[in-house]
Short mmCIF file of C-alpha atoms and ligand atoms in Angstrom, two decimals:
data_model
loop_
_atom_site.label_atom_id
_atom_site.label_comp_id
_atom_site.label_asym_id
_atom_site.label_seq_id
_atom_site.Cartn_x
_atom_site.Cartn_y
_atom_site.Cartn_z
CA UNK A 26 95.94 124.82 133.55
CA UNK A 27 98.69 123.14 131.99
CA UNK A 28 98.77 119.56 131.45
CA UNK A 29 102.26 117.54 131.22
CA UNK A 30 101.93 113.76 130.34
CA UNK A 31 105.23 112.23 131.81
CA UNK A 32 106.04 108.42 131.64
CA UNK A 33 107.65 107.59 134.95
CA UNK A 34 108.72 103.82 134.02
CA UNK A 35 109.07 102.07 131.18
CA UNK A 36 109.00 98.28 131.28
CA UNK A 37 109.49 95.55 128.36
CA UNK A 38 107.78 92.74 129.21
CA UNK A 39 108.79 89.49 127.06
CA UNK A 40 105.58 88.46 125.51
CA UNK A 41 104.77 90.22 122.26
CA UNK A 42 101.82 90.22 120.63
CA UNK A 43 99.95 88.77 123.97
CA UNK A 44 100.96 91.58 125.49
CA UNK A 45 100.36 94.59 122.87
CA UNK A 46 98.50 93.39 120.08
CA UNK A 47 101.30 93.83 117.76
CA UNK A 48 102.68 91.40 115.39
CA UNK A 49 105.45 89.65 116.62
CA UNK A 50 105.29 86.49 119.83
CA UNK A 51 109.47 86.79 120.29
CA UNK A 52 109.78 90.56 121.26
CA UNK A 53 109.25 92.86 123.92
CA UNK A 54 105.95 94.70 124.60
CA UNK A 55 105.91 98.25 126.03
CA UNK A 56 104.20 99.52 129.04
CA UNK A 57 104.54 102.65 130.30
CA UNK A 58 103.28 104.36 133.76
CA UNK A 59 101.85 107.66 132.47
CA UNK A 60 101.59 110.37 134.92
CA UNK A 61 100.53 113.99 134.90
CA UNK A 62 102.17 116.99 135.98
CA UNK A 63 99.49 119.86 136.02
CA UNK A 64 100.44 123.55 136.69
CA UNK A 65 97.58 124.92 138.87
CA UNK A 66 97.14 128.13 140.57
CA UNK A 67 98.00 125.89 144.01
CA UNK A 68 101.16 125.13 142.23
CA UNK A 69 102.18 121.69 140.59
CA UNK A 70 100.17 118.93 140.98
CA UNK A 71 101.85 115.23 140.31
CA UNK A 72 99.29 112.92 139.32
CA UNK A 73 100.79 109.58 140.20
CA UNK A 74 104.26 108.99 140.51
CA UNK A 75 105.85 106.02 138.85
CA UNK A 76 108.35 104.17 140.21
CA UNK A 77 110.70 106.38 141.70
CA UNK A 78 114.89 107.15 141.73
CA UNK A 79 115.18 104.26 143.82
CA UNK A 80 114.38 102.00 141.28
CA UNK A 81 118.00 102.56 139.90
CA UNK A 82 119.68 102.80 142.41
CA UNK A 83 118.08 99.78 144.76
CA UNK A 84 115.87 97.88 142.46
CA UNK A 85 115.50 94.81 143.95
CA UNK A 86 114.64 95.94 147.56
CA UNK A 87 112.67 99.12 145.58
CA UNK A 88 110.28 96.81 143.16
CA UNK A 89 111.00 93.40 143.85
CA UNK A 90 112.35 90.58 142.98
CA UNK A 91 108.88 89.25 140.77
CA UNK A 92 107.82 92.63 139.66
CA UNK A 93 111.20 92.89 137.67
CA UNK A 94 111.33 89.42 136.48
CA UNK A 95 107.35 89.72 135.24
CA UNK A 96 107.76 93.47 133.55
CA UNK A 97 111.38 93.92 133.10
CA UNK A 98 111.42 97.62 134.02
CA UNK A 99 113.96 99.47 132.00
CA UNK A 100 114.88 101.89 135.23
CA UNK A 101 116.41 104.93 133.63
CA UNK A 102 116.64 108.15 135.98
CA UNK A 103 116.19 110.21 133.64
CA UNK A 104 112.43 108.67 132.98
CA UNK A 105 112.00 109.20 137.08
CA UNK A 106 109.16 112.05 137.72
CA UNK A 107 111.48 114.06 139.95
CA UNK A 108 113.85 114.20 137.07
CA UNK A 109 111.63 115.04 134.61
CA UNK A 110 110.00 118.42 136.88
CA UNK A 111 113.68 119.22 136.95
CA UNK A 112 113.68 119.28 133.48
CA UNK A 113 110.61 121.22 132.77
CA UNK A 114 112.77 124.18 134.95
CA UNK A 115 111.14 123.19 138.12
CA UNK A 116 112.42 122.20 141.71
CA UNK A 117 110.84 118.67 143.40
CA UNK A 118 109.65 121.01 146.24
CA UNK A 119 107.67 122.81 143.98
CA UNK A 120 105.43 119.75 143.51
CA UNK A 121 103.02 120.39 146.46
CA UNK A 122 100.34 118.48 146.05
CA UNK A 123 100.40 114.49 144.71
CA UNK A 124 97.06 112.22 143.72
CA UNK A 125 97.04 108.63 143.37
CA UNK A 126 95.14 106.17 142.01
CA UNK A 127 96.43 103.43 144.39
CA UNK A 128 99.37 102.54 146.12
CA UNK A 129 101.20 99.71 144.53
CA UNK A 130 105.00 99.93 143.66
CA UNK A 131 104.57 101.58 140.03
CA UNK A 132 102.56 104.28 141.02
CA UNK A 133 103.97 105.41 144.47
CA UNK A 134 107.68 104.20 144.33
CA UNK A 135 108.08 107.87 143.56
CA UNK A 136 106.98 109.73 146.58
CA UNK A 137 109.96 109.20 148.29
CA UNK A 138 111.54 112.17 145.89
CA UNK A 139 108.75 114.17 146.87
CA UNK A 140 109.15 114.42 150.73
CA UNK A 141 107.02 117.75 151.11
CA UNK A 142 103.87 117.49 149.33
CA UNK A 143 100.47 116.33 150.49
CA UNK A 144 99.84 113.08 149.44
CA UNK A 145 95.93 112.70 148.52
CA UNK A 146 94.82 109.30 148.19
CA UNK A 147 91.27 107.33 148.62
CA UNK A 148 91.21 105.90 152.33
CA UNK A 149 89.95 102.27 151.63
CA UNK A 150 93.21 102.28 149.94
CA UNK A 151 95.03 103.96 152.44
CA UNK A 152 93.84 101.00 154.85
CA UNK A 153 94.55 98.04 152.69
CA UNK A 154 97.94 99.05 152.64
CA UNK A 155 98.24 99.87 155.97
CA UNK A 156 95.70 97.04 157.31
CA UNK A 157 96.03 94.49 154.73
CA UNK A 158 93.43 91.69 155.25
CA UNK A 159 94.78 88.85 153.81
CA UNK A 160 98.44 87.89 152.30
CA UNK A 161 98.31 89.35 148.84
CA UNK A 162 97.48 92.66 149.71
CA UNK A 163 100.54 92.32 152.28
CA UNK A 164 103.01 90.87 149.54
CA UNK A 165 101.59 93.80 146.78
CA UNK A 166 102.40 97.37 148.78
CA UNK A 167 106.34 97.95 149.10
CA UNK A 168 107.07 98.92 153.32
CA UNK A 169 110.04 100.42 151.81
CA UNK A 170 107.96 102.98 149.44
CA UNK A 171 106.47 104.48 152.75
CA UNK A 172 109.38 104.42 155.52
CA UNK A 173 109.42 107.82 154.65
CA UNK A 174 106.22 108.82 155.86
CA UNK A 175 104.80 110.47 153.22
CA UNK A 176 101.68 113.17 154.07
CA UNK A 177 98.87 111.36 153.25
CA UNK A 178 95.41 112.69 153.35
CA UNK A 179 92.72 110.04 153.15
CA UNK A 180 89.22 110.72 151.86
CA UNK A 181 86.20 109.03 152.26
CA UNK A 182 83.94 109.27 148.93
CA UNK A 183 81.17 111.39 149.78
CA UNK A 184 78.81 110.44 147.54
CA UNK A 185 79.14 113.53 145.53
CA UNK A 186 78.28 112.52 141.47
CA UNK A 187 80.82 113.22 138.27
CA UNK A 188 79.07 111.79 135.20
CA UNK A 189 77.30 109.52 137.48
CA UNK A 190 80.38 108.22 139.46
CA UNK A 191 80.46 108.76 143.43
CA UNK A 192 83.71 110.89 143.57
CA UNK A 193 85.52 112.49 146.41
CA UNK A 194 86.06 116.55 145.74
CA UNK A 195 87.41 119.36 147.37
CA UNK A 196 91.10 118.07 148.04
CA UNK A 197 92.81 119.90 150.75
CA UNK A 198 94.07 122.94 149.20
CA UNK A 199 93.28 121.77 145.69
CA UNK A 200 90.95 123.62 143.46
CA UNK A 201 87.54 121.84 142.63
CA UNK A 202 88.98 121.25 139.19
CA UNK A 203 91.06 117.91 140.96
CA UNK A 204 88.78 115.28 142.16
CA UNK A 205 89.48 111.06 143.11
CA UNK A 206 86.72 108.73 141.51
CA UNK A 207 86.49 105.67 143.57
CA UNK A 208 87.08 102.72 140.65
CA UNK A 209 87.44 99.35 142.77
CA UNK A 210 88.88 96.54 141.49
CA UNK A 211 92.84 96.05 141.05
CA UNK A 212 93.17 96.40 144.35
CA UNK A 213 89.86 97.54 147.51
CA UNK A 214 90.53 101.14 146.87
CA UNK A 215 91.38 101.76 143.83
CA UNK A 216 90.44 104.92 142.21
CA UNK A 217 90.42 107.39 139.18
CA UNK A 218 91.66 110.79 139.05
CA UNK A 219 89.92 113.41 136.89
CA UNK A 220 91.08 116.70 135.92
CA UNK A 221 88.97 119.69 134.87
CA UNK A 222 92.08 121.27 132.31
CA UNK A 223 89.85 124.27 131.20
CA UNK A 224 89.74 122.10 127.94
CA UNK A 225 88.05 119.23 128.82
CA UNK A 226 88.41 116.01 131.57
CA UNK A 227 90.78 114.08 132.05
CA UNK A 228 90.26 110.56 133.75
CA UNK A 229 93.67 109.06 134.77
CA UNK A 230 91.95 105.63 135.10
CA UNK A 231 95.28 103.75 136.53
CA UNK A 232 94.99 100.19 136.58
CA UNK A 233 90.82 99.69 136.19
CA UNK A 234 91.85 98.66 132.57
CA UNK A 235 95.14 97.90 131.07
CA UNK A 236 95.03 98.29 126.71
CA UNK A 237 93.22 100.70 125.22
CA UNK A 238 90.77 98.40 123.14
CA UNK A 239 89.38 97.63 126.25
CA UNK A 240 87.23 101.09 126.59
CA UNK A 241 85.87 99.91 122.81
CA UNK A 242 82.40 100.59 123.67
CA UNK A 243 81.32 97.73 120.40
CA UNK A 244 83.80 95.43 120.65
CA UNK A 245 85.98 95.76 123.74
CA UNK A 246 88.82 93.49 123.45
CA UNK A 247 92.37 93.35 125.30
CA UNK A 248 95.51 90.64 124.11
CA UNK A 249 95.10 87.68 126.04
CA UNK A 250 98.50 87.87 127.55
CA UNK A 251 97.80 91.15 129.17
CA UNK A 252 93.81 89.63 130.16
CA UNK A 253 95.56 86.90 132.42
CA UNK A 254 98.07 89.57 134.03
CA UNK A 255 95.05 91.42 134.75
CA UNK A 256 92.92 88.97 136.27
CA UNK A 257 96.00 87.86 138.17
CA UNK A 258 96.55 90.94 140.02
CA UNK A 259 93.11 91.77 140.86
CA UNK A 260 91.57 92.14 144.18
CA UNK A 261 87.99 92.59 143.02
CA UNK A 262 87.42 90.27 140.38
CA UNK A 263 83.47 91.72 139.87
CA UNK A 264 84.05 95.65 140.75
CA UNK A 265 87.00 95.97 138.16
CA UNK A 266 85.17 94.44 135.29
CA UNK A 267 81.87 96.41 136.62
CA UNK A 268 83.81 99.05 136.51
CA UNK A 269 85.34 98.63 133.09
CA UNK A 270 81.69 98.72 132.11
CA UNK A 271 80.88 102.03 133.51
CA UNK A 272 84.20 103.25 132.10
CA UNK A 273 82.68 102.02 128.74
CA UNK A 274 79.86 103.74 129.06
CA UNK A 275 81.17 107.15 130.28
CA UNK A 276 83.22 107.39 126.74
CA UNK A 277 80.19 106.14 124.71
CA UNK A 278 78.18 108.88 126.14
CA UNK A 279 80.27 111.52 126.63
CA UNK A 280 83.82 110.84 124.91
CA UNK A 281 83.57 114.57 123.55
CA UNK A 282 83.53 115.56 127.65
CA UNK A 283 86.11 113.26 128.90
CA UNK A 284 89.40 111.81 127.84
CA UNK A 285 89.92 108.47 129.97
CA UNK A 286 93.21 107.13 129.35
CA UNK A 287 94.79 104.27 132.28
CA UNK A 288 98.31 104.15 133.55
CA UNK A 289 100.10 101.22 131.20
CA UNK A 290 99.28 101.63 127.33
CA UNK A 291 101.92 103.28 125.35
CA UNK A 292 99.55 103.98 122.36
CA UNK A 293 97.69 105.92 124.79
CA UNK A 294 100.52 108.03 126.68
CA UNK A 295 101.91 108.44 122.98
CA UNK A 296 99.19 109.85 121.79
CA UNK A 297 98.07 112.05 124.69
CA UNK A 298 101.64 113.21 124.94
CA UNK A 299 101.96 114.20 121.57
CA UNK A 300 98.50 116.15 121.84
CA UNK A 301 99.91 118.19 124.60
CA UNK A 302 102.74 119.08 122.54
CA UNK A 303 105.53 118.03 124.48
CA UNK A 304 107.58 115.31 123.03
CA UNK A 305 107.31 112.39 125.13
CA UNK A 306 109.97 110.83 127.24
CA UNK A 307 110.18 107.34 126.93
CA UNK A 308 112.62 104.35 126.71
ZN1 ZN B 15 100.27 99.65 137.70
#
C-alpha cells in the first residue's frame, strides 16, 4: 500500500508559544489537518478530508463565523484534498472509499468534492450529528457540509480487539487492513482510524489529543493555550482524557508496531510526511 500524508487546511492561530510550544507569545502557531491518501487494491482511500474547496470560495457559511476568528484558517485551494489527488495524477472519482474520525467542519468540509465515494464513519457519530442531544453538538456539525448527501455507512463497534481497543473491521468493500477504533471524547463518537501499510500501523488519532507531547508516555505535557481549546471543545470530558491514557499506553508498549499521530500538530504531519518521501504541502 501506499501511504500519502496530505495537509488539507492550514490554520494560524494567534497565540504563540500557548499554542505550539515555541518561543515567541506575539506570533502565529501552526495547525494543520493531516489526512491520508492510501492506494489500496480497492482503489484510493481518503482518510479524512479537511476542510474542503468551499472553504475558499464560501468561508463564512462553509466554517463559520467563530471557527475562522478562533484558528484563522489560511484557505488555499491548492492545500484542498481534491486538489491535491489531482496533483498526485489522479481524478476525485477515483477516491472511492473515505474514513473519518468524526464529523466536525475540519475533517468533513471536504466530502462535498468527493460526491461518489462511500463515506465510512462510526454511527454514534453519525447520530450526534444527525440527532444532536443538546445545543453544542447542534452549533459544532456544519448542515451545509452534508446537503449533499454524502454515502455514509455507519458501523456499530463490534467488539472486535486491535491492541486491546474495541474496533469496528471489515469496512464495506475495504480490505481488513482499514479498520475505525472507537476513541470517545471530542465529540460522542469520535474515533481512530488505523491502517495496516504492509510496514507497520498507522493510527490517525484525529482530535483524541491535539500536540504531540501529549502521547509522552513519562511526562505528557501539551501548551496551555492549546489544553484550554481542548477542554473547550470536548464532549466527553472523562473518555477523551481516558482515552489519551490508553493512547499512552499503546505507544509505550508497542511504539515499534504502531505510529499514532492526531489530526492538528505540524511537527507531526512534518515529520510523517517527510518519512513518506513526499514533500509536504503546507502553507
Ligand atoms: Zn479538528
Amino acid at each position: 500500500m501506499r501511504v500519502h500524508h496530505l495537509n488539507c487546511g492550514t490554520m494560524r492561530p494567534l497565540g504563540g508559544r500557548l499554542l505550539d510550544g515555541r518561543p515567541g507569545l506575539h506570533r502565529r502557531a501552526e495547525m494543520v489537518c493531516h489526512c491520508l491518501l492510501l492506494e489500496t487494491d480497492d482503489g484510493l482511500v481518503l482518510v479524512e478530508t479537511g476542510v474542503g474547496t468551499p472553504a475558499s470560495t464560501r468561508p463564512n457559511e462553509w466554517l463559520g463565523k467563530a471557527f475562522r476568528l478562533l484558528t484563522n484558517p489560511v484557505i488555499e485551494y491548492a492545500e484542498s484534498a481534491v486538489e491535491q489527488v489531482s496533483g498526485l495524477g489522479f481524478a476525485p472519482e477515483d477516491v472511492r472509499h473515505v474514513v473519518l474520525t468524526h464529523l466536525d467542519l475540519d475533517h468533513a468540509g471536504g466530502l462535498v468534492d468527493f460526491p461518489d465515494a462511500v463515506v465510512h464513519v462510526y454511527e454514534t457519530e453519525l447520530r450526534a450529528m444527525r440527532e444532536p442531544r443538546d445545543r453544542s453538538e447542534r452549533l459544532r456539525y456544519r448542515r451545509a457540509q452534508f446537503a449533499h448527501r454524502p454515502m455514509f455507512r455507519p458501523y456499530p463497534a463490534d467488539g472486535e480487539l486491535w491492541f486491546g481497543f474495541e474496533a469496528v473491521r471489515e469496512l464495506d468493500g475495504l480490505g481488513p487492513e482499514i479498520l475505525i477504533v472507537p476513541l470517545a471524547g471530542h465529540t460522542r463518537g469520535h474515533a481512530g482510524v488505523a491502517v495496516d501499510t504492509g510496514d507497520g500501523w498507522l493510527l490517525n488519532a484525529g482530535d483524541s489529543y491535539f500536540f504531540h507531547g501529549q502521547l509522552d508516555a513519562d511526562a505528557p505535557h501539551c501548551p496551555p493555550g492549546l489544553a484550554l481549546f481542548e477542554s473547550l471543545v470536548q464532549t466527553e470530558r472523562r473518555s477523551r482524557l481516558d482515552n489519551q491514557e490508553r493512547l499512552r499506553e499503546l505507544v509505550g508498549g508497542h511504539g515499534s508496531e504502531v505510529t499514532v499521530f492526531c489530526a492538528h500538530d505540524p511537527v507531526e504531519f512534518h515529520r510523517l510526511a517527510e518519512a513518506a518521501g513526499a514533500p509536504p504541502v503546507s502553507g
